[in-house]
Structure formats: C-alpha cells, structure tokens
Amino acid sequence: MIAGITGDPLVYLNGDFTPLSQAKISVLDRGFIFGDGVYEVVPVYARKPFRMAQHLERLARSLAAIRIPNPHGAAEWQDLVQQLIDTSGADDQFVYLQVTRGVAKRDHAFPEHVVPTVFGMTSPFARPSAVQRENGVQAVSMPDERWLHCEIKSVSLLGNVLARQFAVDRGAQEVVMFRDGFLSEGSSSNIWVVKDGRLLAPLKNHLILEGIRYGFIEEMAAARGIAFDMRPIAQSEVAAADELMLSSATKEILPIVSLDGRPVGNGRPGPVYARLRQGYDEAIAAL
Ligand code: PDD
C-alpha cells in the first residue's frame, strides 16, 4: 500500500502499462539521484483533456531547456494520455507525465547513450470544492528562495515543497512569494492581483512557471474586456490589492481572501474572480 493511494491503478512506464505496485525504476535513475527531469500535470474533465496542446508544448520546452530529447511527438503523447484516461473510471482526472534523463552511473555531467525514462499516471481529480470557490483560501507571504530557472517545469521541487510546507505550518493553503521585493508566484500556482478593476500578472520570465492557466486567463481577460497588465508587481501592491487569486491545473482559479492573516480587499471573493470563474466553468462545459 502506498500512502494516499487506493487500489492498484495502471500506470505507464517506458512503453508498458503496469499496476502501480509493479512499476519500478532503477535507483540510479537520474530523476531519483539528481532530480534531473521534467513533468506536466494535465487536467481532464468528463474524460477530455483541457488545453492538451499547450501542456505538450510546455513539456517540449522544458525538455529542450535541459537538453533531454523529446521521446515522443505530440500525436504519440496524446495517444498515451488517452490510454491513461481509458484506464480510469473517473470522469475528472489529472494526468501526470514525467520524463527523466534516464539511468546511468552517477556522474553530474550528462551521460552518453542514455534512454530517457518516461512515466505517466492518472488520478481522480477532486475539483476545488464549493466551499473553496465561494469562501476562498488563505495565503502567507515568503521570500522566493528557489533557483533562477523557474520557467522549467522541473521535478527538482525542493524549494516548492519547502514553500508549500511553510504555508501548511501556518494554517494557510498557499504561499505568495517575492523575489527582491517583487511578486513571483505560489509554491505550485501562479498568483494574480486585481487593483482598481485591472488584472495584474508578473512578467513571463525565468522567475515563474508560465502556467497553462496563465495563458488561458490572459485570453479570458481579453475576451471579457478585463483590463490586463503584465508587469513587475511590488510587494506593497500585493498588500494593497483589491483581489488576489491563484491558478493551477489542480486548483483552477481560486480567490485568496486573506494574506498573512489580514483580509484581501473586503475579505470576500471579488468581482474579477467571479467573471474569470464563470469563464473557466464555461470553457470546461464546452469541452
Ligand atoms: N503546478 N507555478 C508553479 C510553480 C507550478 O507548480 C504550477 C502548477 C503553476 C501553474 O501552472 P498550470 O496552470 O499549468 O498548472 C505555476 C502543478 C499543478 C503541480 O506541480 O502539481
């Protein structure tokens, strides 16, 4: 038994579908030894992947950034994801894909002639609850202590893991991180600010992961006439925000109603959140 997992679902490993309990990799896998790999989390609604093309493009970018050859073309990845979805009885799922550099004698430099390890699994997706959507979540601020290539969706997540635990230890659900006094992102989400009806997001650069929802929310803002600025956002602006939100594959969009124990705006989910939430739900219903 693995903590938190019921049953023995099928997973994909290097070309085969295997029960999770039988899926094994070498202890010399560079994902295990060095965190030398990348991943994706693709949400699936009513058995249909959401924004799959964008997730596969980001996977290709992450792989290229760390010079792992992409083991599959887009059509093969789509086929693999579909097969994973078919193994599950759940309508809403999230599919996890991971590629590591492969198995080799331990040496920091890239090994030659190594075959990437490809792993995929799907899990039932419990979408954010009505309580979370209507009451929002709590967040706490912290300095961003991660490395300088946060644009790569790397499995080296120690900085993110410690950041999330920082929130949990303080009874909050997420952190809002700042680097040199400017907003970066959450431990596993992008962070959004609303001031005077304008939606603000940090620049897409090496200091944040460009979420697939980042692009989607940008599109929704344009389609719905919400003024949108992408620019450096000072910590003082976050502290004075009318609304704060987070977005991720698993959290969708959620309002942050308190930061460091103080209410954000009036302490209730705001009107810009409500419009984006409606757009999100409409897009999912139209899948
Ligand atoms: N995390 N920033 C970070 C650091 C993230 O880990 C994530 C997602 C995002 C949002 O990206 P997207 O909208 O594509 O989910 C931003 C996933 C869900 C995870 O690690 O489980």
PDB file of C-alpha atoms and ligand atoms in Angstrom:
ATOM      1  CA  MET A   1       0.000   0.000   0.000  1.00  0.00           C
ATOM      2  CA  ILE A   2       1.220   3.482  -0.861  1.00  0.00           C
ATOM      3  CA  ALA A   3       0.037   6.270   1.463  1.00  0.00           C
ATOM      4  CA  GLY A   4      -2.869   8.178  -0.068  1.00  0.00           C
ATOM      5  CA  ILE A   5      -3.498   5.793  -2.967  1.00  0.00           C
ATOM      6  CA  THR A   6      -6.387   3.365  -3.024  1.00  0.00           C
ATOM      7  CA  GLY A   7      -6.251   0.235  -5.140  1.00  0.00           C
ATOM      8  CA  ASP A   8      -3.570  -0.560  -7.672  1.00  0.00           C
ATOM      9  CA  PRO A   9      -4.175   1.658 -10.728  1.00  0.00           C
ATOM     10  CA  LEU A  10      -2.418   1.048 -14.031  1.00  0.00           C
ATOM     11  CA  VAL A  11       0.460   3.408 -14.765  1.00  0.00           C
ATOM     12  CA  TYR A  12       2.623   3.860 -17.842  1.00  0.00           C
ATOM     13  CA  LEU A  13       6.350   3.221 -17.611  1.00  0.00           C
ATOM     14  CA  ASN A  14       8.701   3.085 -20.597  1.00  0.00           C
ATOM     15  CA  GLY A  15       6.238   1.631 -23.086  1.00  0.00           C
ATOM     16  CA  ASP A  16       4.146  -0.603 -20.822  1.00  0.00           C
ATOM     17  CA  PHE A  17       1.032  -0.221 -18.732  1.00  0.00           C
ATOM     18  CA  THR A  18       1.680  -1.860 -15.354  1.00  0.00           C
ATOM     19  CA  PRO A  19      -0.084  -1.925 -11.984  1.00  0.00           C
ATOM     20  CA  LEU A  20       1.383   0.856  -9.831  1.00  0.00           C
ATOM     21  CA  SER A  21       2.653  -1.707  -7.296  1.00  0.00           C
ATOM     22  CA  GLN A  22       4.736  -3.375 -10.050  1.00  0.00           C
ATOM     23  CA  ALA A  23       6.132  -0.218 -11.666  1.00  0.00           C
ATOM     24  CA  LYS A  24       9.807   0.042 -10.726  1.00  0.00           C
ATOM     25  CA  ILE A  25      12.677   2.220 -11.798  1.00  0.00           C
ATOM     26  CA  SER A  26      16.379   1.908 -11.087  1.00  0.00           C
ATOM     27  CA  VAL A  27      17.781   3.677  -8.038  1.00  0.00           C
ATOM     28  CA  LEU A  28      20.310   5.111 -10.497  1.00  0.00           C
ATOM     29  CA  ASP A  29      17.595   6.903 -12.439  1.00  0.00           C
ATOM     30  CA  ARG A  30      18.791  10.492 -12.675  1.00  0.00           C
ATOM     31  CA  GLY A  31      15.333  11.679 -11.681  1.00  0.00           C
ATOM     32  CA  PHE A  32      15.866   9.949  -8.333  1.00  0.00           C
ATOM     33  CA  ILE A  33      19.563  10.792  -7.943  1.00  0.00           C
ATOM     34  CA  PHE A  34      19.641  14.384  -9.244  1.00  0.00           C
ATOM     35  CA  GLY A  35      16.033  15.484  -9.810  1.00  0.00           C
ATOM     36  CA  ASP A  36      17.156  15.540 -13.463  1.00  0.00           C
ATOM     37  CA  GLY A  37      13.820  15.553 -15.239  1.00  0.00           C
ATOM     38  CA  VAL A  38      10.659  17.464 -16.071  1.00  0.00           C
ATOM     39  CA  TYR A  39       6.934  16.903 -15.723  1.00  0.00           C
ATOM     40  CA  GLU A  40       3.429  18.025 -16.626  1.00  0.00           C
ATOM     41  CA  VAL A  41       0.037  17.909 -14.931  1.00  0.00           C
ATOM     42  CA  VAL A  42      -2.865  17.879 -17.416  1.00  0.00           C
ATOM     43  CA  PRO A  43      -6.411  18.263 -16.072  1.00  0.00           C
ATOM     44  CA  VAL A  44      -9.101  16.079 -17.642  1.00  0.00           C
ATOM     45  CA  TYR A  45     -12.805  16.970 -17.480  1.00  0.00           C
ATOM     46  CA  ALA A  46     -15.526  14.484 -18.427  1.00  0.00           C
ATOM     47  CA  ARG A  47     -12.692  12.334 -19.836  1.00  0.00           C
ATOM     48  CA  LYS A  48     -11.418  15.132 -22.114  1.00  0.00           C
ATOM     49  CA  PRO A  49      -8.003  16.728 -21.557  1.00  0.00           C
ATOM     50  CA  PHE A  50      -8.091  20.508 -21.142  1.00  0.00           C
ATOM     51  CA  ARG A  51      -5.522  22.549 -23.090  1.00  0.00           C
ATOM     52  CA  MET A  52      -3.552  19.449 -24.007  1.00  0.00           C
ATOM     53  CA  ALA A  53      -1.686  21.075 -26.910  1.00  0.00           C
ATOM     54  CA  GLN A  54      -0.403  23.821 -24.612  1.00  0.00           C
ATOM     55  CA  HIS A  55       0.715  21.294 -21.986  1.00  0.00           C
ATOM     56  CA  LEU A  56       2.599  19.282 -24.609  1.00  0.00           C
ATOM     57  CA  GLU A  57       4.243  22.443 -25.970  1.00  0.00           C
ATOM     58  CA  ARG A  58       5.409  23.353 -22.465  1.00  0.00           C
ATOM     59  CA  LEU A  59       6.706  19.803 -21.946  1.00  0.00           C
ATOM     60  CA  ALA A  60       8.691  20.136 -25.180  1.00  0.00           C
ATOM     61  CA  ARG A  61      10.104  23.498 -23.980  1.00  0.00           C
ATOM     62  CA  SER A  62      11.080  22.059 -20.576  1.00  0.00           C
ATOM     63  CA  LEU A  63      12.792  19.083 -22.215  1.00  0.00           C
ATOM     64  CA  ALA A  64      14.649  21.317 -24.664  1.00  0.00           C
ATOM     65  CA  ALA A  65      15.755  23.602 -21.824  1.00  0.00           C
ATOM     66  CA  ILE A  66      17.524  20.728 -20.077  1.00  0.00           C
ATOM     67  CA  ARG A  67      18.598  19.017 -23.325  1.00  0.00           C
ATOM     68  CA  ILE A  68      16.637  15.787 -22.988  1.00  0.00           C
ATOM     69  CA  PRO A  69      15.460  14.640 -26.430  1.00  0.00           C
ATOM     70  CA  ASN A  70      11.666  14.571 -26.539  1.00  0.00           C
ATOM     71  CA  PRO A  71      10.878  10.841 -26.518  1.00  0.00           C
ATOM     72  CA  HIS A  72       7.518  11.330 -28.283  1.00  0.00           C
ATOM     73  CA  GLY A  73       5.876  13.524 -30.851  1.00  0.00           C
ATOM     74  CA  ALA A  74       2.641  15.314 -29.960  1.00  0.00           C
ATOM     75  CA  ALA A  75       0.421  12.612 -31.504  1.00  0.00           C
ATOM     76  CA  GLU A  76       2.176   9.876 -29.509  1.00  0.00           C
ATOM     77  CA  TRP A  77       1.861  11.869 -26.292  1.00  0.00           C
ATOM     78  CA  GLN A  78      -1.825  12.430 -26.984  1.00  0.00           C
ATOM     79  CA  ASP A  79      -2.302   8.734 -27.584  1.00  0.00           C
ATOM     80  CA  LEU A  80      -0.504   7.889 -24.343  1.00  0.00           C
ATOM     81  CA  VAL A  81      -2.621  10.362 -22.382  1.00  0.00           C
ATOM     82  CA  GLN A  82      -5.796   8.946 -23.936  1.00  0.00           C
ATOM     83  CA  GLN A  83      -4.765   5.415 -22.981  1.00  0.00           C
ATOM     84  CA  LEU A  84      -4.131   6.560 -19.408  1.00  0.00           C
ATOM     85  CA  ILE A  85      -7.551   8.222 -19.280  1.00  0.00           C
ATOM     86  CA  ASP A  86      -9.102   4.970 -20.545  1.00  0.00           C
ATOM     87  CA  THR A  87      -7.558   3.012 -17.644  1.00  0.00           C
ATOM     88  CA  SER A  88      -9.524   5.074 -15.113  1.00  0.00           C
ATOM     89  CA  GLY A  89     -13.184   5.017 -14.223  1.00  0.00           C
ATOM     90  CA  ALA A  90     -13.151   8.645 -13.104  1.00  0.00           C
ATOM     91  CA  ASP A  91     -14.703  11.324 -15.327  1.00  0.00           C
ATOM     92  CA  ASP A  92     -12.491  14.112 -13.984  1.00  0.00           C
ATOM     93  CA  GLN A  93      -8.831  13.178 -13.723  1.00  0.00           C
ATOM     94  CA  PHE A  94      -5.414  14.707 -13.733  1.00  0.00           C
ATOM     95  CA  VAL A  95      -2.750  13.084 -15.803  1.00  0.00           C
ATOM     96  CA  TYR A  96       0.836  13.310 -14.598  1.00  0.00           C
ATOM     97  CA  LEU A  97       3.665  12.901 -17.119  1.00  0.00           C
ATOM     98  CA  GLN A  98       7.335  12.762 -16.200  1.00  0.00           C
ATOM     99  CA  VAL A  99      10.479  12.382 -18.286  1.00  0.00           C
ATOM    100  CA  THR A 100      13.894  11.979 -16.700  1.00  0.00           C
ATOM    101  CA  ARG A 101      17.275  11.820 -18.375  1.00  0.00           C
ATOM    102  CA  GLY A 102      17.409   8.083 -17.685  1.00  0.00           C
ATOM    103  CA  VAL A 103      19.584   5.586 -15.838  1.00  0.00           C
ATOM    104  CA  ALA A 104      23.385   5.865 -15.742  1.00  0.00           C
ATOM    105  CA  LYS A 105      26.379   5.647 -13.425  1.00  0.00           C
ATOM    106  CA  ARG A 106      26.212   8.569 -11.007  1.00  0.00           C
ATOM    107  CA  ASP A 107      28.066  11.499 -12.553  1.00  0.00           C
ATOM    108  CA  HIS A 108      26.760  15.049 -12.708  1.00  0.00           C
ATOM    109  CA  ALA A 109      27.530  15.601 -16.401  1.00  0.00           C
ATOM    110  CA  PHE A 110      25.067  14.276 -18.976  1.00  0.00           C
ATOM    111  CA  PRO A 111      25.765  10.598 -19.711  1.00  0.00           C
ATOM    112  CA  GLU A 112      26.111   9.444 -23.310  1.00  0.00           C
ATOM    113  CA  HIS A 113      23.740   6.956 -24.934  1.00  0.00           C
ATOM    114  CA  VAL A 114      21.170   7.204 -22.190  1.00  0.00           C
ATOM    115  CA  VAL A 115      17.487   6.472 -22.774  1.00  0.00           C
ATOM    116  CA  PRO A 116      15.002   8.845 -21.082  1.00  0.00           C
ATOM    117  CA  THR A 117      12.646   7.329 -18.516  1.00  0.00           C
ATOM    118  CA  VAL A 118       9.007   8.065 -19.361  1.00  0.00           C
ATOM    119  CA  PHE A 119       6.360   7.750 -16.661  1.00  0.00           C
ATOM    120  CA  GLY A 120       2.656   8.552 -16.749  1.00  0.00           C
ATOM    121  CA  MET A 121      -0.204   8.134 -14.303  1.00  0.00           C
ATOM    122  CA  THR A 122      -3.714   9.398 -13.886  1.00  0.00           C
ATOM    123  CA  SER A 123      -5.555  10.164 -10.660  1.00  0.00           C
ATOM    124  CA  PRO A 124      -9.161  11.043  -9.919  1.00  0.00           C
ATOM    125  CA  PHE A 125      -9.445  14.823  -9.843  1.00  0.00           C
ATOM    126  CA  ALA A 126     -11.425  16.264  -6.946  1.00  0.00           C
ATOM    127  CA  ARG A 127     -12.101  19.732  -8.316  1.00  0.00           C
ATOM    128  CA  PRO A 128     -11.944  22.654  -5.846  1.00  0.00           C
ATOM    129  CA  SER A 129     -14.927  22.385  -3.545  1.00  0.00           C
ATOM    130  CA  ALA A 130     -17.854  24.808  -3.481  1.00  0.00           C
ATOM    131  CA  VAL A 131     -16.567  25.995  -0.088  1.00  0.00           C
ATOM    132  CA  GLN A 132     -13.142  26.820  -1.558  1.00  0.00           C
ATOM    133  CA  ARG A 133     -14.688  28.527  -4.568  1.00  0.00           C
ATOM    134  CA  GLU A 134     -17.110  30.578  -2.502  1.00  0.00           C
ATOM    135  CA  ASN A 135     -15.001  31.291   0.585  1.00  0.00           C
ATOM    136  CA  GLY A 136     -11.540  31.361  -0.959  1.00  0.00           C
ATOM    137  CA  VAL A 137      -8.247  30.294   0.552  1.00  0.00           C
ATOM    138  CA  GLN A 138      -5.641  31.748   2.927  1.00  0.00           C
ATOM    139  CA  ALA A 139      -2.091  32.545   1.883  1.00  0.00           C
ATOM    140  CA  VAL A 140       1.104  33.731   3.551  1.00  0.00           C
ATOM    141  CA  SER A 141       3.992  35.747   2.097  1.00  0.00           C
ATOM    142  CA  MET A 142       7.553  34.490   1.941  1.00  0.00           C
ATOM    143  CA  PRO A 143      10.764  35.249   0.097  1.00  0.00           C
ATOM    144  CA  ASP A 144      11.266  33.226  -3.070  1.00  0.00           C
ATOM    145  CA  GLU A 145      14.309  31.119  -2.286  1.00  0.00           C
ATOM    146  CA  ARG A 146      14.260  28.938  -5.385  1.00  0.00           C
ATOM    147  CA  TRP A 147      16.733  28.817  -8.266  1.00  0.00           C
ATOM    148  CA  LEU A 148      16.683  31.094 -11.317  1.00  0.00           C
ATOM    149  CA  HIS A 149      15.112  28.726 -13.856  1.00  0.00           C
ATOM    150  CA  CYS A 150      11.567  28.558 -12.564  1.00  0.00           C
ATOM    151  CA  GLU A 151      10.301  28.610 -16.185  1.00  0.00           C
ATOM    152  CA  ILE A 152      11.344  24.955 -16.474  1.00  0.00           C
ATOM    153  CA  LYS A 153       8.760  22.537 -15.078  1.00  0.00           C
ATOM    154  CA  SER A 154      11.476  20.580 -13.317  1.00  0.00           C
ATOM    155  CA  VAL A 155      10.929  17.667 -10.938  1.00  0.00           C
ATOM    156  CA  SER A 156      13.601  19.280  -8.714  1.00  0.00           C
ATOM    157  CA  LEU A 157      10.894  20.737  -6.489  1.00  0.00           C
ATOM    158  CA  LEU A 158      12.565  21.008  -3.098  1.00  0.00           C
ATOM    159  CA  GLY A 159      12.180  24.799  -2.989  1.00  0.00           C
ATOM    160  CA  ASN A 160       8.494  24.457  -3.883  1.00  0.00           C
ATOM    161  CA  VAL A 161       7.967  21.653  -1.366  1.00  0.00           C
ATOM    162  CA  LEU A 162       9.508  23.734   1.438  1.00  0.00           C
ATOM    163  CA  ALA A 163       7.430  26.737   0.379  1.00  0.00           C
ATOM    164  CA  ARG A 164       4.173  24.766   0.473  1.00  0.00           C
ATOM    165  CA  GLN A 165       5.057  23.396   3.917  1.00  0.00           C
ATOM    166  CA  PHE A 166       5.743  26.971   5.069  1.00  0.00           C
ATOM    167  CA  ALA A 167       2.093  27.685   4.243  1.00  0.00           C
ATOM    168  CA  VAL A 168       0.777  24.486   5.831  1.00  0.00           C
ATOM    169  CA  ASP A 169       2.741  25.135   9.029  1.00  0.00           C
ATOM    170  CA  ARG A 170       0.930  28.487   9.288  1.00  0.00           C
ATOM    171  CA  GLY A 171      -2.525  27.090   8.629  1.00  0.00           C
ATOM    172  CA  ALA A 172      -2.614  28.501   5.075  1.00  0.00           C
ATOM    173  CA  GLN A 173      -3.117  26.767   1.739  1.00  0.00           C
ATOM    174  CA  GLU A 174      -0.542  28.572  -0.405  1.00  0.00           C
ATOM    175  CA  VAL A 175       2.375  30.986  -0.265  1.00  0.00           C
ATOM    176  CA  VAL A 176       2.765  34.203  -2.214  1.00  0.00           C
ATOM    177  CA  MET A 177       6.474  34.503  -2.983  1.00  0.00           C
ATOM    178  CA  PHE A 178       8.521  37.638  -3.567  1.00  0.00           C
ATOM    179  CA  ARG A 179      11.943  37.955  -5.124  1.00  0.00           C
ATOM    180  CA  ASP A 180      13.802  41.211  -4.465  1.00  0.00           C
ATOM    181  CA  GLY A 181      10.523  42.786  -3.361  1.00  0.00           C
ATOM    182  CA  PHE A 182       8.502  41.754  -6.434  1.00  0.00           C
ATOM    183  CA  LEU A 183       5.799  39.105  -6.802  1.00  0.00           C
ATOM    184  CA  SER A 184       6.876  35.827  -8.376  1.00  0.00           C
ATOM    185  CA  GLU A 185       4.321  33.040  -7.799  1.00  0.00           C
ATOM    186  CA  GLY A 186       2.975  30.434  -5.380  1.00  0.00           C
ATOM    187  CA  SER A 187       4.557  27.096  -4.440  1.00  0.00           C
ATOM    188  CA  SER A 188       2.553  25.376  -7.188  1.00  0.00           C
ATOM    189  CA  SER A 189       0.389  28.106  -8.689  1.00  0.00           C
ATOM    190  CA  ASN A 190       0.510  31.451 -10.452  1.00  0.00           C
ATOM    191  CA  ILE A 191      -0.673  34.471  -8.457  1.00  0.00           C
ATOM    192  CA  TRP A 192      -2.940  37.241  -9.776  1.00  0.00           C
ATOM    193  CA  VAL A 193      -3.574  40.721  -8.394  1.00  0.00           C
ATOM    194  CA  VAL A 194      -6.566  42.996  -9.003  1.00  0.00           C
ATOM    195  CA  LYS A 195      -6.362  46.733  -8.368  1.00  0.00           C
ATOM    196  CA  ASP A 196      -8.995  49.265  -9.428  1.00  0.00           C
ATOM    197  CA  GLY A 197     -10.584  46.743 -11.776  1.00  0.00           C
ATOM    198  CA  ARG A 198      -7.301  45.905 -13.554  1.00  0.00           C
ATOM    199  CA  LEU A 199      -5.918  42.401 -13.544  1.00  0.00           C
ATOM    200  CA  LEU A 200      -2.159  42.337 -12.926  1.00  0.00           C
ATOM    201  CA  ALA A 201       0.242  39.452 -13.505  1.00  0.00           C
ATOM    202  CA  PRO A 202       4.023  39.209 -13.142  1.00  0.00           C
ATOM    203  CA  LEU A 203       6.169  39.092 -16.277  1.00  0.00           C
ATOM    204  CA  LYS A 204       6.587  35.737 -18.006  1.00  0.00           C
ATOM    205  CA  ASN A 205      10.276  35.178 -17.465  1.00  0.00           C
ATOM    206  CA  HIS A 206      12.703  32.787 -15.778  1.00  0.00           C
ATOM    207  CA  LEU A 207      11.360  33.694 -12.314  1.00  0.00           C
ATOM    208  CA  ILE A 208       7.992  31.963 -12.733  1.00  0.00           C
ATOM    209  CA  LEU A 209       6.487  28.934 -14.374  1.00  0.00           C
ATOM    210  CA  GLU A 210       4.229  30.151 -17.149  1.00  0.00           C
ATOM    211  CA  GLY A 211       1.102  28.269 -16.175  1.00  0.00           C
ATOM    212  CA  ILE A 212      -1.178  26.924 -18.853  1.00  0.00           C
ATOM    213  CA  ARG A 213      -3.859  28.781 -16.901  1.00  0.00           C
ATOM    214  CA  TYR A 214      -1.759  31.929 -17.110  1.00  0.00           C
ATOM    215  CA  GLY A 215      -2.312  31.917 -20.892  1.00  0.00           C
ATOM    216  CA  PHE A 216      -5.942  30.907 -20.513  1.00  0.00           C
ATOM    217  CA  ILE A 217      -6.713  33.688 -18.013  1.00  0.00           C
ATOM    218  CA  GLU A 218      -4.951  36.184 -20.286  1.00  0.00           C
ATOM    219  CA  GLU A 219      -7.236  35.083 -23.139  1.00  0.00           C
ATOM    220  CA  MET A 220     -10.321  35.276 -20.921  1.00  0.00           C
ATOM    221  CA  ALA A 221      -9.409  38.794 -19.774  1.00  0.00           C
ATOM    222  CA  ALA A 222      -9.125  39.914 -23.418  1.00  0.00           C
ATOM    223  CA  ALA A 223     -12.399  38.225 -24.389  1.00  0.00           C
ATOM    224  CA  ARG A 224     -14.279  39.640 -21.402  1.00  0.00           C
ATOM    225  CA  GLY A 225     -12.917  43.167 -21.532  1.00  0.00           C
ATOM    226  CA  ILE A 226     -10.977  42.933 -18.253  1.00  0.00           C
ATOM    227  CA  ALA A 227      -8.048  45.387 -18.327  1.00  0.00           C
ATOM    228  CA  PHE A 228      -4.868  43.328 -18.065  1.00  0.00           C
ATOM    229  CA  ASP A 229      -1.299  44.415 -17.292  1.00  0.00           C
ATOM    230  CA  MET A 230       1.700  42.130 -17.285  1.00  0.00           C
ATOM    231  CA  ARG A 231       4.449  43.899 -15.331  1.00  0.00           C
ATOM    232  CA  PRO A 232       6.633  43.694 -12.214  1.00  0.00           C
ATOM    233  CA  ILE A 233       4.343  43.905  -9.159  1.00  0.00           C
ATOM    234  CA  ALA A 234       5.796  45.290  -5.932  1.00  0.00           C
ATOM    235  CA  GLN A 235       5.076  43.568  -2.614  1.00  0.00           C
ATOM    236  CA  SER A 236       3.362  46.778  -1.422  1.00  0.00           C
ATOM    237  CA  GLU A 237       0.889  46.477  -4.341  1.00  0.00           C
ATOM    238  CA  VAL A 238       0.074  42.904  -3.368  1.00  0.00           C
ATOM    239  CA  ALA A 239      -0.511  44.023   0.226  1.00  0.00           C
ATOM    240  CA  ALA A 240      -2.915  46.734  -1.048  1.00  0.00           C
ATOM    241  CA  ALA A 241      -4.712  44.537  -3.617  1.00  0.00           C
ATOM    242  CA  ASP A 242      -8.489  44.623  -4.046  1.00  0.00           C
ATOM    243  CA  GLU A 243      -8.401  40.928  -5.003  1.00  0.00           C
ATOM    244  CA  LEU A 244      -5.810  38.167  -5.102  1.00  0.00           C
ATOM    245  CA  MET A 245      -6.181  34.852  -6.921  1.00  0.00           C
ATOM    246  CA  LEU A 246      -4.184  31.738  -7.608  1.00  0.00           C
ATOM    247  CA  SER A 247      -4.363  29.468 -10.631  1.00  0.00           C
ATOM    248  CA  SER A 248      -3.133  25.952 -11.388  1.00  0.00           C
ATOM    249  CA  ALA A 249      -4.194  22.777 -13.141  1.00  0.00           C
ATOM    250  CA  THR A 250      -5.466  21.272  -9.897  1.00  0.00           C
ATOM    251  CA  LYS A 251      -6.803  24.428  -8.182  1.00  0.00           C
ATOM    252  CA  GLU A 252      -8.232  26.000 -11.384  1.00  0.00           C
ATOM    253  CA  ILE A 253      -8.763  29.607 -10.200  1.00  0.00           C
ATOM    254  CA  LEU A 254      -9.325  30.307  -6.521  1.00  0.00           C
ATOM    255  CA  PRO A 255      -9.684  33.584  -4.653  1.00  0.00           C
ATOM    256  CA  ILE A 256      -7.129  34.327  -1.926  1.00  0.00           C
ATOM    257  CA  VAL A 257      -9.173  36.076   0.741  1.00  0.00           C
ATOM    258  CA  SER A 258      -6.513  36.562   3.390  1.00  0.00           C
ATOM    259  CA  LEU A 259      -2.788  37.236   3.194  1.00  0.00           C
ATOM    260  CA  ASP A 260      -0.657  36.972   6.328  1.00  0.00           C
ATOM    261  CA  GLY A 261      -3.817  36.917   8.424  1.00  0.00           C
ATOM    262  CA  ARG A 262      -5.181  40.195   7.006  1.00  0.00           C
ATOM    263  CA  PRO A 263      -8.218  40.306   4.708  1.00  0.00           C
ATOM    264  CA  VAL A 264      -7.590  40.894   1.000  1.00  0.00           C
ATOM    265  CA  GLY A 265      -9.944  43.723  -0.076  1.00  0.00           C
ATOM    266  CA  ASN A 266     -13.167  43.146   1.817  1.00  0.00           C
ATOM    267  CA  GLY A 267     -12.135  39.586   2.654  1.00  0.00           C
ATOM    268  CA  ARG A 268     -14.577  38.056   0.157  1.00  0.00           C
ATOM    269  CA  PRO A 269     -14.046  36.718  -3.390  1.00  0.00           C
ATOM    270  CA  GLY A 270     -14.251  39.724  -5.714  1.00  0.00           C
ATOM    271  CA  PRO A 271     -15.984  40.596  -8.993  1.00  0.00           C
ATOM    272  CA  VAL A 272     -12.998  39.931 -11.280  1.00  0.00           C
ATOM    273  CA  TYR A 273     -12.651  36.484  -9.748  1.00  0.00           C
ATOM    274  CA  ALA A 274     -16.362  35.867 -10.358  1.00  0.00           C
ATOM    275  CA  ARG A 275     -16.022  36.750 -14.051  1.00  0.00           C
ATOM    276  CA  LEU A 276     -12.950  34.580 -14.561  1.00  0.00           C
ATOM    277  CA  ARG A 277     -14.527  31.698 -12.646  1.00  0.00           C
ATOM    278  CA  GLN A 278     -17.578  31.888 -14.892  1.00  0.00           C
ATOM    279  CA  GLY A 279     -15.332  31.821 -17.970  1.00  0.00           C
ATOM    280  CA  TYR A 280     -13.432  28.838 -16.606  1.00  0.00           C
ATOM    281  CA  ASP A 281     -16.609  26.881 -15.954  1.00  0.00           C
ATOM    282  CA  GLU A 282     -17.982  27.748 -19.394  1.00  0.00           C
ATOM    283  CA  ALA A 283     -14.802  26.567 -21.117  1.00  0.00           C
ATOM    284  CA  ILE A 284     -14.927  23.262 -19.250  1.00  0.00           C
ATOM    285  CA  ALA A 285     -18.622  22.782 -20.036  1.00  0.00           C
ATOM    286  CA  ALA A 286     -17.878  23.397 -23.737  1.00  0.00           C
ATOM    287  CA  LEU A 287     -15.127  20.739 -23.916  1.00  0.00           C
TER     288      LEU A 287
HETATM  289  N1  PDD B   1       1.798  23.048 -10.622  1.00  0.00           N
HETATM  290  N2  PDD B   1       3.742  27.731 -10.904  1.00  0.00           N
HETATM  291  C1  PDD B   1       4.209  26.606 -10.344  1.00  0.00           C
HETATM  292  C2  PDD B   1       5.471  26.664  -9.562  1.00  0.00           C
HETATM  293  C3  PDD B   1       3.503  25.392 -10.506  1.00  0.00           C
HETATM  294  O1  PDD B   1       3.989  24.263  -9.972  1.00  0.00           O
HETATM  295  C4  PDD B   1       2.284  25.395 -11.230  1.00  0.00           C
HETATM  296  C5  PDD B   1       1.469  24.140 -11.443  1.00  0.00           C
HETATM  297  C6  PDD B   1       1.838  26.605 -11.797  1.00  0.00           C
HETATM  298  C7  PDD B   1       0.564  26.689 -12.605  1.00  0.00           C
HETATM  299  O2  PDD B   1       0.696  26.061 -13.860  1.00  0.00           O
HETATM  300  P1  PDD B   1      -0.557  25.394 -14.590  1.00  0.00           P
HETATM  301  O3  PDD B   1      -1.591  26.444 -14.735  1.00  0.00           O
HETATM  302  O4  PDD B   1      -0.001  24.957 -15.894  1.00  0.00           O
HETATM  303  O5  PDD B   1      -0.999  24.235 -13.721  1.00  0.00           O
HETATM  304  C8  PDD B   1       2.593  27.751 -11.611  1.00  0.00           C
HETATM  305  C9  PDD B   1       1.207  21.747 -10.847  1.00  0.00           C
HETATM  306  C10 PDD B   1      -0.283  21.748 -10.816  1.00  0.00           C
HETATM  307  C11 PDD B   1       1.833  20.742  -9.886  1.00  0.00           C
HETATM  308  O6  PDD B   1       3.033  20.845  -9.674  1.00  0.00           O
HETATM  309  O7  PDD B   1       1.138  19.860  -9.377  1.00  0.00           O
END
